[in-house]
């Protein structure tokens, strides 16, 4: 039986070759941009499998257009772009790409902590603008990380990896999560309620998935609980933080700074955010290393190949899909 899959954006060649070896037709979005909704709805028609990104919303309308699709492989660990319940109701498995991007994303959380606290981006701009006229004792002073308290919001894989790196900087770690996690406690992290963590931490790093319960988890009230000397880091999903409230908090000294890889309405920014020197903002590159993007692509390909064969993918996020058939 002929198999036909669609990939919504160019991903590493190695992963495309894996799909080509296993499927009869592999079409890839030819543009160097995300598909428009109209293009996406058209492209999914008649496909056995879809490999999509967080830039595509997969909902009932898409599943209607892709009638007969046997599986949806997301090229990301987060899958808030997919209506998983709608897929399950139709007996369609959905997969993500866990584990392979854990360390890369944790590294970026740390890069953001250093960048914002040590004013790396400001310093770079200062030098390039020709303002550096020689060493000065009060020039571009930042804050130390060593010995400060790190608060991890979310005790999953990436939160754990971010916490583990704190040992090297002698930083006590607090964490908050829906459930207690033995593995993060085993490396010395202490459990706190969200409010207590916000009040006690010098760096707060967000590592929860985006769900209705975590949307605007950090809003004006939570920002006000943080120390005025503290930094907020978000490498998870933009809507977890109320970006308007964050801009106001950064502008008014409610907190010292923020390092953001994700935004509430990507790729748009809250007005005023880009004007703030105490915000370091990067374009959702948490998993963006060559090696990790290849691993993500290969994982997504392995998952999709299993699904088009009617099998459960190794990284299935809705194991109850079979009941929907
Ligand atoms: C993810 O995997 O969820 C990231 O946001 C993209 O790598």
mmCIF file of C-alpha atoms and ligand atoms in Angstrom:
data_model
loop_
_atom_site.group_PDB
_atom_site.id
_atom_site.type_symbol
_atom_site.label_atom_id
_atom_site.label_comp_id
_atom_site.label_asym_id
_atom_site.label_seq_id
_atom_site.Cartn_x
_atom_site.Cartn_y
_atom_site.Cartn_z
ATOM 1 C CA UNK A 1 0.000 0.000 0.000
ATOM 2 C CA UNK A 2 1.366 3.398 -0.984
ATOM 3 C CA UNK A 3 2.157 5.796 1.856
ATOM 4 C CA UNK A 4 2.093 9.544 1.539
ATOM 5 C CA UNK A 5 3.316 11.983 4.186
ATOM 6 C CA UNK A 6 3.620 15.744 4.438
ATOM 7 C CA UNK A 7 6.302 17.707 6.291
ATOM 8 C CA UNK A 8 5.261 21.275 7.043
ATOM 9 C CA UNK A 9 8.738 22.837 7.011
ATOM 10 C CA UNK A 10 12.195 21.863 5.853
ATOM 11 C CA UNK A 11 13.895 19.838 8.612
ATOM 12 C CA UNK A 12 17.385 18.232 8.563
ATOM 13 C CA UNK A 13 18.000 16.210 5.364
ATOM 14 C CA UNK A 14 18.860 13.077 7.341
ATOM 15 C CA UNK A 15 15.327 12.953 8.748
ATOM 16 C CA UNK A 16 13.755 13.540 5.339
ATOM 17 C CA UNK A 17 15.852 10.668 3.960
ATOM 18 C CA UNK A 18 14.550 8.396 6.727
ATOM 19 C CA UNK A 19 11.014 9.248 5.676
ATOM 20 C CA UNK A 20 11.838 8.760 1.991
ATOM 21 C CA UNK A 21 13.269 5.310 2.712
ATOM 22 C CA UNK A 22 10.047 4.279 4.427
ATOM 23 C CA UNK A 23 7.288 6.106 2.531
ATOM 24 C CA UNK A 24 6.360 6.327 -1.138
ATOM 25 C CA UNK A 25 5.644 10.059 -1.210
ATOM 26 C CA UNK A 26 7.288 12.638 1.062
ATOM 27 C CA UNK A 27 6.326 16.212 0.289
ATOM 28 C CA UNK A 28 7.951 19.085 2.149
ATOM 29 C CA UNK A 29 6.766 22.689 2.370
ATOM 30 C CA UNK A 30 8.919 24.303 -0.364
ATOM 31 C CA UNK A 31 8.879 27.758 1.240
ATOM 32 C CA UNK A 32 11.371 29.054 3.783
ATOM 33 C CA UNK A 33 8.496 30.134 6.015
ATOM 34 C CA UNK A 34 5.586 28.607 7.871
ATOM 35 C CA UNK A 35 2.600 27.671 5.730
ATOM 36 C CA UNK A 36 -0.427 29.916 5.761
ATOM 37 C CA UNK A 37 -3.524 28.282 7.179
ATOM 38 C CA UNK A 38 -4.989 27.964 3.666
ATOM 39 C CA UNK A 39 -1.810 26.327 2.358
ATOM 40 C CA UNK A 40 -1.714 23.983 5.344
ATOM 41 C CA UNK A 41 -5.340 22.907 4.887
ATOM 42 C CA UNK A 42 -4.642 22.188 1.236
ATOM 43 C CA UNK A 43 -1.323 20.413 1.812
ATOM 44 C CA UNK A 44 -2.698 17.891 4.333
ATOM 45 C CA UNK A 45 -5.327 16.489 1.991
ATOM 46 C CA UNK A 46 -4.928 12.825 1.116
ATOM 47 C CA UNK A 47 -1.965 12.278 3.473
ATOM 48 C CA UNK A 48 -1.328 9.208 5.617
ATOM 49 C CA UNK A 49 0.868 11.126 7.995
ATOM 50 C CA UNK A 50 1.771 14.685 8.989
ATOM 51 C CA UNK A 51 5.033 15.917 10.437
ATOM 52 C CA UNK A 52 4.291 19.368 11.770
ATOM 53 C CA UNK A 53 5.779 22.114 13.922
ATOM 54 C CA UNK A 54 4.602 24.315 16.743
ATOM 55 C CA UNK A 55 3.759 26.944 14.115
ATOM 56 C CA UNK A 56 0.831 24.860 12.838
ATOM 57 C CA UNK A 57 -2.404 24.430 14.746
ATOM 58 C CA UNK A 58 -3.792 20.935 14.237
ATOM 59 C CA UNK A 59 -7.476 21.003 15.122
ATOM 60 C CA UNK A 60 -10.753 19.528 13.895
ATOM 61 C CA UNK A 61 -10.670 21.634 10.731
ATOM 62 C CA UNK A 62 -7.231 20.249 9.808
ATOM 63 C CA UNK A 63 -8.232 16.703 10.736
ATOM 64 C CA UNK A 64 -11.318 17.031 8.504
ATOM 65 C CA UNK A 65 -9.106 18.224 5.649
ATOM 66 C CA UNK A 66 -6.662 15.386 6.336
ATOM 67 C CA UNK A 67 -9.394 12.746 6.442
ATOM 68 C CA UNK A 68 -7.792 9.313 6.727
ATOM 69 C CA UNK A 69 -4.555 10.567 8.296
ATOM 70 C CA UNK A 70 -3.019 7.872 10.479
ATOM 71 C CA UNK A 71 -0.778 9.950 12.697
ATOM 72 C CA UNK A 72 0.574 13.387 13.562
ATOM 73 C CA UNK A 73 4.246 13.726 14.541
ATOM 74 C CA UNK A 74 5.126 17.035 16.177
ATOM 75 C CA UNK A 75 8.672 18.305 15.708
ATOM 76 C CA UNK A 76 8.816 19.581 19.306
ATOM 77 C CA UNK A 77 8.492 18.296 22.820
ATOM 78 C CA UNK A 78 5.615 20.715 23.509
ATOM 79 C CA UNK A 79 2.401 19.873 21.698
ATOM 80 C CA UNK A 80 0.025 22.664 22.705
ATOM 81 C CA UNK A 81 -0.413 23.384 18.963
ATOM 82 C CA UNK A 82 -2.255 20.082 18.570
ATOM 83 C CA UNK A 83 -5.793 19.385 19.732
ATOM 84 C CA UNK A 84 -4.817 16.010 21.155
ATOM 85 C CA UNK A 85 -8.374 15.244 22.325
ATOM 86 C CA UNK A 86 -9.671 15.766 18.789
ATOM 87 C CA UNK A 87 -7.007 13.364 17.485
ATOM 88 C CA UNK A 88 -7.831 10.789 20.168
ATOM 89 C CA UNK A 89 -11.568 10.954 19.390
ATOM 90 C CA UNK A 90 -10.714 10.106 15.795
ATOM 91 C CA UNK A 91 -8.291 7.318 16.742
ATOM 92 C CA UNK A 92 -5.240 9.260 15.552
ATOM 93 C CA UNK A 93 -1.991 8.912 17.537
ATOM 94 C CA UNK A 94 0.132 12.002 18.187
ATOM 95 C CA UNK A 95 3.839 12.034 18.997
ATOM 96 C CA UNK A 96 6.389 14.571 20.251
ATOM 97 C CA UNK A 97 10.193 14.655 20.586
ATOM 98 C CA UNK A 98 11.050 14.303 24.285
ATOM 99 C CA UNK A 99 14.526 13.835 25.812
ATOM 100 C CA UNK A 100 16.683 14.817 22.842
ATOM 101 C CA UNK A 101 16.289 18.551 23.470
ATOM 102 C CA UNK A 102 16.404 18.519 27.266
ATOM 103 C CA UNK A 103 20.045 19.517 27.726
ATOM 104 C CA UNK A 104 20.060 21.975 24.849
ATOM 105 C CA UNK A 105 17.066 23.820 26.276
ATOM 106 C CA UNK A 106 18.474 23.781 29.815
ATOM 107 C CA UNK A 107 21.705 25.243 28.417
ATOM 108 C CA UNK A 108 19.743 28.085 26.838
ATOM 109 C CA UNK A 109 17.963 28.823 30.124
ATOM 110 C CA UNK A 110 21.417 29.264 31.667
ATOM 111 C CA UNK A 111 22.635 31.324 28.722
ATOM 112 C CA UNK A 112 19.693 33.666 29.295
ATOM 113 C CA UNK A 113 20.392 33.870 33.033
ATOM 114 C CA UNK A 114 23.999 34.863 32.366
ATOM 115 C CA UNK A 115 23.127 37.188 29.499
ATOM 116 C CA UNK A 116 20.596 39.200 31.427
ATOM 117 C CA UNK A 117 22.360 39.237 34.802
ATOM 118 C CA UNK A 118 25.820 40.018 33.347
ATOM 119 C CA UNK A 119 24.380 42.397 30.719
ATOM 120 C CA UNK A 120 26.049 40.541 27.839
ATOM 121 C CA UNK A 121 23.806 41.890 25.089
ATOM 122 C CA UNK A 122 24.081 45.450 26.376
ATOM 123 C CA UNK A 123 27.858 45.057 26.596
ATOM 124 C CA UNK A 124 28.115 43.726 23.063
ATOM 125 C CA UNK A 125 26.093 46.656 21.758
ATOM 126 C CA UNK A 126 28.192 49.100 23.811
ATOM 127 C CA UNK A 127 31.404 47.863 22.232
ATOM 128 C CA UNK A 128 30.012 47.755 18.690
ATOM 129 C CA UNK A 129 28.611 51.276 19.090
ATOM 130 C CA UNK A 130 32.138 52.526 19.812
ATOM 131 C CA UNK A 131 31.264 53.501 23.407
ATOM 132 C CA UNK A 132 33.993 51.385 25.002
ATOM 133 C CA UNK A 133 36.791 53.866 25.676
ATOM 134 C CA UNK A 134 38.689 51.747 28.192
ATOM 135 C CA UNK A 135 38.106 49.781 31.399
ATOM 136 C CA UNK A 136 35.927 51.505 33.971
ATOM 137 C CA UNK A 137 35.179 50.389 37.539
ATOM 138 C CA UNK A 138 31.484 51.249 37.352
ATOM 139 C CA UNK A 139 30.869 50.340 33.736
ATOM 140 C CA UNK A 140 27.950 47.974 32.921
ATOM 141 C CA UNK A 141 27.860 46.304 36.316
ATOM 142 C CA UNK A 142 25.659 43.247 36.562
ATOM 143 C CA UNK A 143 24.686 40.670 39.155
ATOM 144 C CA UNK A 144 26.398 37.454 40.259
ATOM 145 C CA UNK A 145 24.838 34.059 39.774
ATOM 146 C CA UNK A 146 27.141 32.107 42.081
ATOM 147 C CA UNK A 147 25.482 31.472 45.419
ATOM 148 C CA UNK A 148 22.104 32.902 44.389
ATOM 149 C CA UNK A 149 18.866 30.935 44.693
ATOM 150 C CA UNK A 150 17.426 29.368 41.566
ATOM 151 C CA UNK A 151 13.680 28.705 41.471
ATOM 152 C CA UNK A 152 12.499 26.113 38.947
ATOM 153 C CA UNK A 153 8.834 26.219 37.974
ATOM 154 C CA UNK A 154 8.041 22.692 36.776
ATOM 155 C CA UNK A 155 9.866 19.550 37.878
ATOM 156 C CA UNK A 156 9.985 17.699 34.560
ATOM 157 C CA UNK A 157 12.952 16.773 32.386
ATOM 158 C CA UNK A 158 14.042 20.273 31.346
ATOM 159 C CA UNK A 159 13.430 21.723 34.812
ATOM 160 C CA UNK A 160 15.526 18.915 36.257
ATOM 161 C CA UNK A 161 18.377 19.478 33.775
ATOM 162 C CA UNK A 162 18.322 23.220 34.489
ATOM 163 C CA UNK A 163 18.408 22.527 38.233
ATOM 164 C CA UNK A 164 21.288 20.047 37.876
ATOM 165 C CA UNK A 165 23.509 22.724 36.322
ATOM 166 C CA UNK A 166 23.137 24.908 39.439
ATOM 167 C CA UNK A 167 25.533 22.668 41.375
ATOM 168 C CA UNK A 168 28.435 24.132 39.403
ATOM 169 C CA UNK A 169 27.505 27.619 40.568
ATOM 170 C CA UNK A 170 26.835 26.699 44.213
ATOM 171 C CA UNK A 171 23.245 27.820 43.810
ATOM 172 C CA UNK A 172 20.575 26.453 46.143
ATOM 173 C CA UNK A 173 17.602 25.255 44.092
ATOM 174 C CA UNK A 174 13.899 25.492 44.891
ATOM 175 C CA UNK A 175 11.259 23.927 42.683
ATOM 176 C CA UNK A 176 7.519 23.966 42.379
ATOM 177 C CA UNK A 177 5.369 21.505 40.521
ATOM 178 C CA UNK A 178 1.944 19.875 40.612
ATOM 179 C CA UNK A 179 3.604 16.766 42.083
ATOM 180 C CA UNK A 180 6.738 16.222 44.110
ATOM 181 C CA UNK A 181 9.618 14.758 42.053
ATOM 182 C CA UNK A 182 12.132 12.472 43.745
ATOM 183 C CA UNK A 183 14.794 12.927 41.074
ATOM 184 C CA UNK A 184 14.990 16.704 41.436
ATOM 185 C CA UNK A 185 14.895 16.422 45.228
ATOM 186 C CA UNK A 186 17.740 13.880 45.000
ATOM 187 C CA UNK A 187 19.998 16.618 43.628
ATOM 188 C CA UNK A 188 19.092 18.863 46.557
ATOM 189 C CA UNK A 189 16.196 20.913 45.184
ATOM 190 C CA UNK A 190 13.653 21.830 47.825
ATOM 191 C CA UNK A 191 9.942 21.853 47.121
ATOM 192 C CA UNK A 192 8.041 25.140 47.625
ATOM 193 C CA UNK A 193 4.626 26.494 46.670
ATOM 194 C CA UNK A 194 4.773 28.807 43.645
ATOM 195 C CA UNK A 195 4.279 31.875 45.822
ATOM 196 C CA UNK A 196 7.047 30.883 48.237
ATOM 197 C CA UNK A 197 9.397 30.106 45.378
ATOM 198 C CA UNK A 198 8.740 33.468 43.726
ATOM 199 C CA UNK A 199 9.421 35.298 46.989
ATOM 200 C CA UNK A 200 12.651 33.431 47.748
ATOM 201 C CA UNK A 201 14.353 33.060 44.339
ATOM 202 C CA UNK A 202 16.908 35.293 42.654
ATOM 203 C CA UNK A 203 16.378 33.564 39.305
ATOM 204 C CA UNK A 204 13.032 32.015 38.373
ATOM 205 C CA UNK A 205 13.151 29.687 35.372
ATOM 206 C CA UNK A 206 9.925 28.385 33.826
ATOM 207 C CA UNK A 207 9.696 24.777 32.638
ATOM 208 C CA UNK A 208 6.005 23.836 32.621
ATOM 209 C CA UNK A 209 4.001 22.871 29.541
ATOM 210 C CA UNK A 210 1.398 25.309 28.215
ATOM 211 C CA UNK A 211 -2.089 24.221 29.271
ATOM 212 C CA UNK A 212 -5.166 26.106 30.406
ATOM 213 C CA UNK A 213 -3.897 25.803 34.023
ATOM 214 C CA UNK A 214 -0.504 27.330 33.156
ATOM 215 C CA UNK A 215 -1.691 30.144 30.898
ATOM 216 C CA UNK A 216 -0.690 33.416 32.616
ATOM 217 C CA UNK A 217 0.679 31.407 35.535
ATOM 218 C CA UNK A 218 2.980 34.393 35.966
ATOM 219 C CA UNK A 219 0.904 37.574 35.975
ATOM 220 C CA UNK A 220 0.991 40.903 37.842
ATOM 221 C CA UNK A 221 0.410 39.296 41.249
ATOM 222 C CA UNK A 222 3.199 36.766 40.793
ATOM 223 C CA UNK A 223 5.634 39.359 39.414
ATOM 224 C CA UNK A 224 4.934 41.495 42.467
ATOM 225 C CA UNK A 225 5.820 38.573 44.711
ATOM 226 C CA UNK A 226 9.295 38.335 43.140
ATOM 227 C CA UNK A 227 12.271 40.205 44.572
ATOM 228 C CA UNK A 228 12.979 43.519 42.858
ATOM 229 C CA UNK A 229 16.494 42.132 42.259
ATOM 230 C CA UNK A 230 15.260 38.877 40.673
ATOM 231 C CA UNK A 231 15.283 37.702 37.062
ATOM 232 C CA UNK A 232 12.595 35.750 35.201
ATOM 233 C CA UNK A 233 13.651 33.247 32.524
ATOM 234 C CA UNK A 234 11.184 31.642 30.105
ATOM 235 C CA UNK A 235 12.249 28.927 27.672
ATOM 236 C CA UNK A 236 8.909 27.062 27.859
ATOM 237 C CA UNK A 237 5.950 28.768 26.159
ATOM 238 C CA UNK A 238 5.164 32.479 25.897
ATOM 239 C CA UNK A 239 1.560 32.503 27.145
ATOM 240 C CA UNK A 240 2.673 31.127 30.529
ATOM 241 C CA UNK A 241 3.745 34.702 31.288
ATOM 242 C CA UNK A 242 1.397 37.680 30.978
ATOM 243 C CA UNK A 243 3.694 39.624 28.677
ATOM 244 C CA UNK A 244 1.966 42.972 29.180
ATOM 245 C CA UNK A 245 2.402 42.612 32.954
ATOM 246 C CA UNK A 246 6.021 41.584 32.431
ATOM 247 C CA UNK A 247 6.827 44.661 30.339
ATOM 248 C CA UNK A 248 5.299 46.845 33.038
ATOM 249 C CA UNK A 249 7.247 44.999 35.778
ATOM 250 C CA UNK A 250 10.529 45.365 33.878
ATOM 251 C CA UNK A 251 9.887 49.011 33.150
ATOM 252 C CA UNK A 252 8.944 49.869 36.735
ATOM 253 C CA UNK A 253 11.674 47.931 38.546
ATOM 254 C CA UNK A 254 9.282 45.363 40.010
ATOM 255 C CA UNK A 255 11.853 42.762 38.915
ATOM 256 C CA UNK A 256 15.432 43.285 37.716
ATOM 257 C CA UNK A 257 15.280 41.605 34.334
ATOM 258 C CA UNK A 258 14.026 38.817 32.080
ATOM 259 C CA UNK A 259 15.509 36.364 29.622
ATOM 260 C CA UNK A 260 12.936 35.223 27.103
ATOM 261 C CA UNK A 261 13.120 32.609 24.357
ATOM 262 C CA UNK A 262 9.355 32.501 23.878
ATOM 263 C CA UNK A 263 6.626 35.103 23.547
ATOM 264 C CA UNK A 264 2.928 35.309 24.145
ATOM 265 C CA UNK A 265 1.936 35.931 20.517
ATOM 266 C CA UNK A 266 4.966 34.678 18.593
ATOM 267 C CA UNK A 267 6.497 36.121 16.517
ATOM 268 C CA UNK A 268 4.913 39.387 17.722
ATOM 269 C CA UNK A 269 6.301 41.108 20.788
ATOM 270 C CA UNK A 270 4.388 43.021 23.409
ATOM 271 C CA UNK A 271 4.858 46.733 22.604
ATOM 272 C CA UNK A 272 7.734 48.147 24.632
ATOM 273 C CA UNK A 273 9.480 44.815 25.266
ATOM 274 C CA UNK A 274 12.135 45.320 22.604
ATOM 275 C CA UNK A 275 12.998 48.764 24.036
ATOM 276 C CA UNK A 276 13.968 47.398 27.443
ATOM 277 C CA UNK A 277 17.669 46.894 28.160
ATOM 278 C CA UNK A 278 16.833 44.589 31.068
ATOM 279 C CA UNK A 279 15.193 42.039 28.765
ATOM 280 C CA UNK A 280 17.261 39.624 26.689
ATOM 281 C CA UNK A 281 15.064 38.268 23.921
ATOM 282 C CA UNK A 282 15.922 35.465 21.501
ATOM 283 C CA UNK A 283 13.742 33.891 18.784
ATOM 284 C CA UNK A 284 12.579 30.554 20.272
ATOM 285 C CA UNK A 285 15.914 28.797 19.839
ATOM 286 C CA UNK A 286 15.849 26.675 23.002
ATOM 287 C CA UNK A 287 16.398 23.466 21.030
ATOM 288 C CA UNK A 288 18.377 25.233 18.320
ATOM 289 C CA UNK A 289 21.644 23.360 17.950
ATOM 290 C CA UNK A 290 22.586 21.409 14.831
ATOM 291 C CA UNK A 291 22.855 18.115 16.709
ATOM 292 C CA UNK A 292 19.594 18.527 18.594
ATOM 293 C CA UNK A 293 17.561 19.551 15.574
ATOM 294 C CA UNK A 294 18.822 16.422 13.765
ATOM 295 C CA UNK A 295 17.860 14.253 16.737
ATOM 296 C CA UNK A 296 14.420 15.877 16.852
ATOM 297 C CA UNK A 297 13.926 15.293 13.138
ATOM 298 C CA UNK A 298 14.972 11.667 13.374
ATOM 299 C CA UNK A 299 12.705 11.085 16.352
ATOM 300 C CA UNK A 300 9.774 12.700 14.556
ATOM 301 C CA UNK A 301 10.508 10.581 11.464
ATOM 302 C CA UNK A 302 10.674 7.331 13.481
ATOM 303 C CA UNK A 303 7.384 8.226 15.156
ATOM 304 C CA UNK A 304 5.679 9.079 11.877
ATOM 305 C CA UNK A 305 6.885 5.925 10.142
ATOM 306 C CA UNK A 306 5.396 3.824 12.952
ATOM 307 C CA UNK A 307 2.100 5.698 12.767
ATOM 308 C CA UNK A 308 1.639 5.359 9.007
ATOM 309 C CA UNK A 309 2.099 1.603 9.516
ATOM 310 C CA UNK A 310 -0.786 1.721 12.016
ATOM 311 C CA UNK A 311 1.540 1.195 15.002
ATOM 312 C CA UNK A 312 1.822 3.160 18.222
ATOM 313 C CA UNK A 313 4.761 5.588 17.930
ATOM 314 C CA UNK A 314 7.542 5.352 20.536
ATOM 315 C CA UNK A 315 6.778 8.884 21.773
ATOM 316 C CA UNK A 316 3.001 8.695 21.769
ATOM 317 C CA UNK A 317 1.356 11.479 23.814
ATOM 318 C CA UNK A 318 -2.149 9.971 23.591
ATOM 319 C CA UNK A 319 -1.837 6.224 24.252
ATOM 320 C CA UNK A 320 -5.650 6.132 24.501
ATOM 321 C CA UNK A 321 -5.856 6.833 20.712
ATOM 322 C CA UNK A 322 -6.771 3.199 20.049
ATOM 323 C CA UNK A 323 -10.045 3.592 21.943
ATOM 324 C CA UNK A 324 -11.094 6.330 19.509
ATOM 325 C CA UNK A 325 -10.930 4.006 16.512
HETATM 326 C C1 LIG B 1 9.694 22.350 21.801
HETATM 327 O O1 LIG B 1 10.279 21.313 21.473
HETATM 328 O O2 LIG B 1 8.609 22.337 22.373
HETATM 329 C C2 LIG B 1 10.392 23.639 21.511
HETATM 330 O O3 LIG B 1 9.681 24.732 21.839
HETATM 331 C C3 LIG B 1 10.885 23.681 20.082
HETATM 332 O O4 LIG B 1 11.967 22.854 20.055
#
